[in-house]
PDB file of C-alpha atoms in Angstrom:
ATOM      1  CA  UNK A   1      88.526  69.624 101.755  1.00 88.00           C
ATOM      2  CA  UNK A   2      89.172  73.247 103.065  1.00 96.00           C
ATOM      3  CA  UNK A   3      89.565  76.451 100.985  1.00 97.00           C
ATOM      4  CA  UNK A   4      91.807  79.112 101.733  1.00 98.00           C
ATOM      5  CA  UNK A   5      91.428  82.567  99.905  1.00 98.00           C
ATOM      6  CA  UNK A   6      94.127  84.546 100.005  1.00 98.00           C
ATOM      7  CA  UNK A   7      93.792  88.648  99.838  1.00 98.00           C
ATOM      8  CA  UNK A   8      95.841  91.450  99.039  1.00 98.00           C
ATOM      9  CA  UNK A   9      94.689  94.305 100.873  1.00 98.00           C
ATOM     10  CA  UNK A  10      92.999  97.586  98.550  1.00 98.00           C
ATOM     11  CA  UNK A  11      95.065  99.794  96.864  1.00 98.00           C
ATOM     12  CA  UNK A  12      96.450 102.221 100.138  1.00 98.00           C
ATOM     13  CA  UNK A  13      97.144 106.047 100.008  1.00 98.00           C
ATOM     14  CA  UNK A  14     101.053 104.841  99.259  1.00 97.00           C
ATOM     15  CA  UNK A  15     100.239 103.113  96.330  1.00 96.00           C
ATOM     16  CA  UNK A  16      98.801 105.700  94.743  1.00 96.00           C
ATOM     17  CA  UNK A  17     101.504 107.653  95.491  1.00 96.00           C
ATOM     18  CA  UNK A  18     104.074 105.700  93.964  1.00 95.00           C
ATOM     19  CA  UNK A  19     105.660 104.829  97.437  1.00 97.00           C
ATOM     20  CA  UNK A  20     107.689 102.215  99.358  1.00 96.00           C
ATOM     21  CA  UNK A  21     105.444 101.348 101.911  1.00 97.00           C
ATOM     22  CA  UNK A  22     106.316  98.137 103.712  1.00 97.00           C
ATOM     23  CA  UNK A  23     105.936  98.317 107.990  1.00 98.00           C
ATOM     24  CA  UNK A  24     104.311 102.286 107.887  1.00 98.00           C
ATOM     25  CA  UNK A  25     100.925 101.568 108.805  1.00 98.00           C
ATOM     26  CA  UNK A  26      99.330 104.036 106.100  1.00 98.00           C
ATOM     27  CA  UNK A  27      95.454 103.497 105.025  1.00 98.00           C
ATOM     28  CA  UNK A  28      93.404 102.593 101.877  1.00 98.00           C
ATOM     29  CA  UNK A  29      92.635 105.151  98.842  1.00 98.00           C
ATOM     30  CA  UNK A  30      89.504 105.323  98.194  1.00 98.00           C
ATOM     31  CA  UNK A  31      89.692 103.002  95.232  1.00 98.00           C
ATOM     32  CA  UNK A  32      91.301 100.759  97.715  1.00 98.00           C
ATOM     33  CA  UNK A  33      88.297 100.920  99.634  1.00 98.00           C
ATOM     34  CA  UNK A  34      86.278 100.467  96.598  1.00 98.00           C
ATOM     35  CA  UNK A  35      88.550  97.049  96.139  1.00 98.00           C
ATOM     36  CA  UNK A  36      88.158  95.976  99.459  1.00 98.00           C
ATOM     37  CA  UNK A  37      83.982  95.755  99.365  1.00 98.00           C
ATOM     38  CA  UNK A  38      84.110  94.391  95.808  1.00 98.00           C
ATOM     39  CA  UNK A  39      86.274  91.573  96.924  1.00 98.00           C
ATOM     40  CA  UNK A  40      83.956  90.848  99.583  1.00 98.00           C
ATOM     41  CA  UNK A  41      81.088  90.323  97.386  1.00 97.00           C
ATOM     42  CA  UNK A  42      82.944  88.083  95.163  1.00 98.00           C
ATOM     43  CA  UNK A  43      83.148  85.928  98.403  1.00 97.00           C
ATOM     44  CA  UNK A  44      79.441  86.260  99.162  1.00 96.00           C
ATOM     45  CA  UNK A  45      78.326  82.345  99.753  1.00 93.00           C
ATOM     46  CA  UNK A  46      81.551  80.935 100.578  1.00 96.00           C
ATOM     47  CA  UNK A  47      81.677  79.203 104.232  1.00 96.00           C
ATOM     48  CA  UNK A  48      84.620  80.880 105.592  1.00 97.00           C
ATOM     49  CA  UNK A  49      84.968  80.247 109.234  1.00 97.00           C
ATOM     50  CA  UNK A  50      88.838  81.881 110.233  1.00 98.00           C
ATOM     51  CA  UNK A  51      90.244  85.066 109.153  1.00 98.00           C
ATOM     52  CA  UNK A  52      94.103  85.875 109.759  1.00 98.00           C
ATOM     53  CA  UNK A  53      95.690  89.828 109.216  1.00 98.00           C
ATOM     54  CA  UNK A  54      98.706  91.283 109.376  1.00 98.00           C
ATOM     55  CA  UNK A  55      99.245  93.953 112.042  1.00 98.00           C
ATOM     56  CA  UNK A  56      98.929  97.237 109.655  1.00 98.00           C
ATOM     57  CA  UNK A  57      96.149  99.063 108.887  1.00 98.00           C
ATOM     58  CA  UNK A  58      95.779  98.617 104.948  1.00 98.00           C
ATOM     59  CA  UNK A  59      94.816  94.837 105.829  1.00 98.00           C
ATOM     60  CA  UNK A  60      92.825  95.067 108.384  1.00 98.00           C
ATOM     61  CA  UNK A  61      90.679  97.938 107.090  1.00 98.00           C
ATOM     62  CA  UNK A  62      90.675  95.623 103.534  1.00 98.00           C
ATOM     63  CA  UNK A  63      89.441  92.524 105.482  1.00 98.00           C
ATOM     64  CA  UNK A  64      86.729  94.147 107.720  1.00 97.00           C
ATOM     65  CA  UNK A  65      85.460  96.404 104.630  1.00 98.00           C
ATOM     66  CA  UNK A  66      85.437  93.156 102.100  1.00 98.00           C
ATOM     67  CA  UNK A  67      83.541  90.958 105.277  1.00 97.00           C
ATOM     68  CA  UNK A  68      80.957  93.453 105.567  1.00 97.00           C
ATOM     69  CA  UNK A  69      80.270  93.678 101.648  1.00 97.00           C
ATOM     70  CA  UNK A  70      80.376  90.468 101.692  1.00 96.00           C
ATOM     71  CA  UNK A  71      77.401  90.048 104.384  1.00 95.00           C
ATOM     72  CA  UNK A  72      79.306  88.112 106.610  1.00 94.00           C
ATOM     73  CA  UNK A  73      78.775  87.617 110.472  1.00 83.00           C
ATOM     74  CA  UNK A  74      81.259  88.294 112.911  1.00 88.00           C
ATOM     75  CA  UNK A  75      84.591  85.966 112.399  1.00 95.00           C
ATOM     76  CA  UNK A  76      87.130  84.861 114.698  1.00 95.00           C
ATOM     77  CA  UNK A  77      90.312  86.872 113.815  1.00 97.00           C
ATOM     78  CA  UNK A  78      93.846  86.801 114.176  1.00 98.00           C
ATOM     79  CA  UNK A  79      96.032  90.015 113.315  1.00 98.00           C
ATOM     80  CA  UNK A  80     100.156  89.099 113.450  1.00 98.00           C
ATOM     81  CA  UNK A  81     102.767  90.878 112.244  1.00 98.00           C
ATOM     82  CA  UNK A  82     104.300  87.727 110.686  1.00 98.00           C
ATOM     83  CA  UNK A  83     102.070  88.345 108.088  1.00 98.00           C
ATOM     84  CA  UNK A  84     103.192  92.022 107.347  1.00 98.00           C
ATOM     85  CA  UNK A  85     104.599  93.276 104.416  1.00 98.00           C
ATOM     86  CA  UNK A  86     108.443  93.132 103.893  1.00 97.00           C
ATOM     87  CA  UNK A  87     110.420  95.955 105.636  1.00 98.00           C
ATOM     88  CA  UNK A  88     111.443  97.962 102.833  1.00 97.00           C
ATOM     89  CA  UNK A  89     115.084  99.808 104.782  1.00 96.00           C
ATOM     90  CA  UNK A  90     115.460 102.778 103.611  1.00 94.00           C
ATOM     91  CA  UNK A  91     113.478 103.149 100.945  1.00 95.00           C
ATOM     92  CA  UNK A  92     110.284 103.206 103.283  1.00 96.00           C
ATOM     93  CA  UNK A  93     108.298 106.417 102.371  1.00 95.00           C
ATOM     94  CA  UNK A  94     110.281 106.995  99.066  1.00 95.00           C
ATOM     95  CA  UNK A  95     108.469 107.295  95.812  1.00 95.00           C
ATOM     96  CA  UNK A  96     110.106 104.739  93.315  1.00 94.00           C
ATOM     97  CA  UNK A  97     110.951 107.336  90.476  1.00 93.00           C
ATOM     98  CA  UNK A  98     113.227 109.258  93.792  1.00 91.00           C
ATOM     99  CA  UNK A  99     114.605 106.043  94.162  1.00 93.00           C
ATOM    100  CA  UNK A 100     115.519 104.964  90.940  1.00 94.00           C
ATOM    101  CA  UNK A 101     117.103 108.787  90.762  1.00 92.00           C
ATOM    102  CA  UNK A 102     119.352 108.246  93.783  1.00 92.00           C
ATOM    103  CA  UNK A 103     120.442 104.786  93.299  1.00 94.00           C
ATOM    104  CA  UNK A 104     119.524 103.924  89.457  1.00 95.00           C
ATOM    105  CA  UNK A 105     117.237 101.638  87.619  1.00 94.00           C
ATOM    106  CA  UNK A 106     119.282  98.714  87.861  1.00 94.00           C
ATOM    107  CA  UNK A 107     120.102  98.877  92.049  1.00 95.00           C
ATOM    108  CA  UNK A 108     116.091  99.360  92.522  1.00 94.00           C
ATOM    109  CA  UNK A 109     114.969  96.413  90.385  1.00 90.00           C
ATOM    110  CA  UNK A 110     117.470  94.173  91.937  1.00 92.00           C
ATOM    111  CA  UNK A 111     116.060  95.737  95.718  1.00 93.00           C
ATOM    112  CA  UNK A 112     112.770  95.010  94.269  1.00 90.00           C
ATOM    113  CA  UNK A 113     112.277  91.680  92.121  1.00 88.00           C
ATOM    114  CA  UNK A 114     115.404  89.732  93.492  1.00 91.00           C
ATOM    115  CA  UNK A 115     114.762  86.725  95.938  1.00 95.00           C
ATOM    116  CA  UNK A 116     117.108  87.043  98.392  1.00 95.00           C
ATOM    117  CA  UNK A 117     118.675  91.082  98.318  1.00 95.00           C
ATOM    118  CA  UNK A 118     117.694  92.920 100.645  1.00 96.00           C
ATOM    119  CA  UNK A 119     117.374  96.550 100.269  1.00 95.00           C
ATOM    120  CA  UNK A 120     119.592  99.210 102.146  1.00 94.00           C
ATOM    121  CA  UNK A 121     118.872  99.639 106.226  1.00 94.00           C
ATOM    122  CA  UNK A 122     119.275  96.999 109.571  1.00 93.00           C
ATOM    123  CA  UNK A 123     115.578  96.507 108.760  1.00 95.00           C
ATOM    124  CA  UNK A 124     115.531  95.344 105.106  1.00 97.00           C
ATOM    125  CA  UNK A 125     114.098  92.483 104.251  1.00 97.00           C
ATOM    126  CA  UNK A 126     114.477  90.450 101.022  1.00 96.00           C
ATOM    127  CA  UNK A 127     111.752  87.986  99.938  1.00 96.00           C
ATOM    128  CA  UNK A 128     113.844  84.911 101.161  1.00 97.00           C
ATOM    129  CA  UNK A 129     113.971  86.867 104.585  1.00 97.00           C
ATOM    130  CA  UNK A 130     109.740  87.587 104.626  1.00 97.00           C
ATOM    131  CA  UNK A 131     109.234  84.170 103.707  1.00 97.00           C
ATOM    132  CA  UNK A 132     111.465  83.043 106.915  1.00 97.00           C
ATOM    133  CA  UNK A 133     108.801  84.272 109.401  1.00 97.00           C
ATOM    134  CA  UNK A 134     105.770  84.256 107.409  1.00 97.00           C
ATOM    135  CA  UNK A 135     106.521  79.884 107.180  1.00 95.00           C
ATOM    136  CA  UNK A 136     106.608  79.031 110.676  1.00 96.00           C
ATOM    137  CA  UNK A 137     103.137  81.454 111.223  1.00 97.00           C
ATOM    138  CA  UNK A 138     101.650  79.475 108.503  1.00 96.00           C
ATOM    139  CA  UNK A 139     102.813  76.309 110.223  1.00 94.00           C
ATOM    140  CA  UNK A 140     102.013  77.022 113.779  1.00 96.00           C
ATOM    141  CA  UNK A 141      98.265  79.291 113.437  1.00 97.00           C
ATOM    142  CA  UNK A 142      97.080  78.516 109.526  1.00 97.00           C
ATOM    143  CA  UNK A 143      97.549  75.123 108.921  1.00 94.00           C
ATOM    144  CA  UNK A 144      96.126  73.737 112.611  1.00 95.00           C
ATOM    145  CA  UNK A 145      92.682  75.459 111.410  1.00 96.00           C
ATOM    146  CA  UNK A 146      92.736  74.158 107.693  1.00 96.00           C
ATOM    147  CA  UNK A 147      93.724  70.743 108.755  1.00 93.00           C
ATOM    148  CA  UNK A 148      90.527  71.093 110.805  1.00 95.00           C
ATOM    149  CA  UNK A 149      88.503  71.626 107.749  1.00 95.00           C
ATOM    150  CA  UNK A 150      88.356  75.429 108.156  1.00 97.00           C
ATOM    151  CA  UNK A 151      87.368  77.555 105.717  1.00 98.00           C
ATOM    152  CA  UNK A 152      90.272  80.192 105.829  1.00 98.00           C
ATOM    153  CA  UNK A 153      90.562  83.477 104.646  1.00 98.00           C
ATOM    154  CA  UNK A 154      94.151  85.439 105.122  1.00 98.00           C
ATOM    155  CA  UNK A 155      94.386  89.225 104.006  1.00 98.00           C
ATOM    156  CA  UNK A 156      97.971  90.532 103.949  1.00 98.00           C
ATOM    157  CA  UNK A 157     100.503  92.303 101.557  1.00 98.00           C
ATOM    158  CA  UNK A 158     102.075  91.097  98.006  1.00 96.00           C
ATOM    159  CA  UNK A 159     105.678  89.967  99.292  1.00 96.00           C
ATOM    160  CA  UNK A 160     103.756  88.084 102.433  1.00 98.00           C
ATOM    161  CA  UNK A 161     101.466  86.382 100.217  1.00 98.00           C
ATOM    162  CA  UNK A 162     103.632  85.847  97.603  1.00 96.00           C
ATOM    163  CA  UNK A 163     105.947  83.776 100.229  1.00 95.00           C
ATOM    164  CA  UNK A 164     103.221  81.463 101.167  1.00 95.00           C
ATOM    165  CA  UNK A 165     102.332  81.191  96.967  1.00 96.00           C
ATOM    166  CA  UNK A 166     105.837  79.905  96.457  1.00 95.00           C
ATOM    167  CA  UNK A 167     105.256  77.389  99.045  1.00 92.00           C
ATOM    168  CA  UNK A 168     101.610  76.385  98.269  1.00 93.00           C
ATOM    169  CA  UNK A 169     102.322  76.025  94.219  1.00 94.00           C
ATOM    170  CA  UNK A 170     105.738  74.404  94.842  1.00 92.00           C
ATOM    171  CA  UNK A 171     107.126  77.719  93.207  1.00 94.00           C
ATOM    172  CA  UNK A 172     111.299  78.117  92.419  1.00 94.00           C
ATOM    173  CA  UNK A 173     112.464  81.719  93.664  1.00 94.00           C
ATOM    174  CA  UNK A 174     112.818  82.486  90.299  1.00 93.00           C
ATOM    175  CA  UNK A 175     109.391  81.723  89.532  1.00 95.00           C
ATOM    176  CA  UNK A 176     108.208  83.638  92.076  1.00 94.00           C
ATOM    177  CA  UNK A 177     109.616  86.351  91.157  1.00 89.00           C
ATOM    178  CA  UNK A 178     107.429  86.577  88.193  1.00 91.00           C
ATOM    179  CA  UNK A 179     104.462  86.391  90.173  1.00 94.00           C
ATOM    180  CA  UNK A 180     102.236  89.433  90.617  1.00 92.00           C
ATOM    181  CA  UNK A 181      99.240  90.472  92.924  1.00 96.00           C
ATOM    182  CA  UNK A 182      96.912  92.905  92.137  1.00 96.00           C
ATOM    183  CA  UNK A 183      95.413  94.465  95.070  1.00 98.00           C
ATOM    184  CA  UNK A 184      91.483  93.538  96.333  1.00 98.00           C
ATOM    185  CA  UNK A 185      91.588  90.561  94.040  1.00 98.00           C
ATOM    186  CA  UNK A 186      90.333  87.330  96.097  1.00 98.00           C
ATOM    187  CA  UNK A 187      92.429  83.872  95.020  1.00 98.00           C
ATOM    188  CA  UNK A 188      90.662  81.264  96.243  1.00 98.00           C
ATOM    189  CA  UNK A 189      92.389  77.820  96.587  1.00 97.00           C
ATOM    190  CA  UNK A 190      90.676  74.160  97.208  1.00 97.00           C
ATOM    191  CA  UNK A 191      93.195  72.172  99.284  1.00 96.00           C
ATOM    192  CA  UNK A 192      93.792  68.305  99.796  1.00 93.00           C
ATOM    193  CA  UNK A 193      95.653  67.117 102.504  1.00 89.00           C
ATOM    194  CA  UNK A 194      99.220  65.754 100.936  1.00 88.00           C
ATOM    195  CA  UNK A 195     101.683  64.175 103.266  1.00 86.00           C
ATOM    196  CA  UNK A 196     104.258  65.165 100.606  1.00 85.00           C
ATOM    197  CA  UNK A 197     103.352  69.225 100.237  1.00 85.00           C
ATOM    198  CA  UNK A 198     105.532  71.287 101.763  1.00 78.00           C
ATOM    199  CA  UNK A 199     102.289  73.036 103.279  1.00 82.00           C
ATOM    200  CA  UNK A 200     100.378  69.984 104.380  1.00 82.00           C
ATOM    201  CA  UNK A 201      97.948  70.409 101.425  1.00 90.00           C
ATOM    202  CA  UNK A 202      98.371  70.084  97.491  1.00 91.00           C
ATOM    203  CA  UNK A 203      96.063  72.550  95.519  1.00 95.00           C
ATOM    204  CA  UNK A 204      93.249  70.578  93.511  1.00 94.00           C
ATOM    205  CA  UNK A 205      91.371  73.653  91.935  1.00 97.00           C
ATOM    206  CA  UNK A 206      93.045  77.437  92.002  1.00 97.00           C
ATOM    207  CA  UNK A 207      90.426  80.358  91.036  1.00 97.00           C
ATOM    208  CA  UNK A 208      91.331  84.246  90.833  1.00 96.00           C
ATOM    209  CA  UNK A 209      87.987  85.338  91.593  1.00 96.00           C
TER     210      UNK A 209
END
């Protein structure tokens, strides 16, 4: 039976700032570097044998700085940006509080927590619209290696990872919604193959570590 962890990247200089990051490729805080190696000693001992990224920085930094703490050898990597964080329009680079002054409290929230609104810009993405090519990734690179009994570690963003959550727990959008990630905190899944999951597996044990 495989186990799949699944890792928000550190807290990055944007967080910290109170900003819409999404696709800008910005870097970790130090805390968020701090995050990073304490989540890889909290996976010190566990087999993992694949390691998926997104394409931006703020993961990959995350999942390199939490292998080494970790004292992990050199893994076989994939970095995609099906795994990125949702495109946040035109709020990219905006600190909330600006945002909420320009378009009020109510227009944000909605931008923010609803399923399926995206916010303003051709490039905004809702939740239902990350979850549309973060799906067929899982089902074309993840899957193939957990179905081979891989150990699997993914390191990507809250809206990313929050798609495949919804998927793996058998989670209603609204349910989702309520679901929140803290950043550099490992969740570590044991899987059973289920010809009736959605993903291929049903969850027997679910740990935040």
């Amino acid at each position: 039976m495989p186990q799949l962890i699944l890792l928000r990247h550190g807290e990055s200089v944007w967080n910290l700032e109170n900003r819409f990051t999404g696709w800008v490729d910005v870097d970790l805080s130090p805390r968020g570097i701090e995050q990073a190696q304490t989540a890889g000693k909290k996976l010190t001992g566990i087999p993992i044998q694949k390691v998926f990224t997104s394409a931006l920085t703020r993961a990959i930094r995350t999942a390199t700085l939490a292998l080494e703490a970790g004292g992990f050898a050199s893994l076989p990597t994939e970095r995609s940006a099906a795994l990125n964080e949702r495109h946040y329009g035109d709020l990219q680079g905006l600190n909330k509080d600006e945002a909420r002054a320009k378009w009020g409290e109510e227009q944000v929230h909605q931008w923010r927590r609803s399923y399926d609104i995206a916010p303003p810009g051709p490039a905004g993405e809702s939740l239902a619209m990350t979850l549309k090519r973060v799906l067929p990734y899982w089902e074309s690179h993840i899957l193939p290696c957990l179905k081979a009994g891989e150990n699997t570690l993914i390191v990507a963003h809250g809206n990313s990872l929050r798609s495949l959550i919804l998927k793996l727990e058998g989670l209603s959008p609204e349910q989702i919604l309520e679901v929140e990630l803290g950043t550099g905190v490992p969740i570590l899944y044991q899987l059973e193959p289920s010809d009736t999951a959605p993903t291929g597996f049903s969850i027997k044990t679910k740990t935040v570590l």
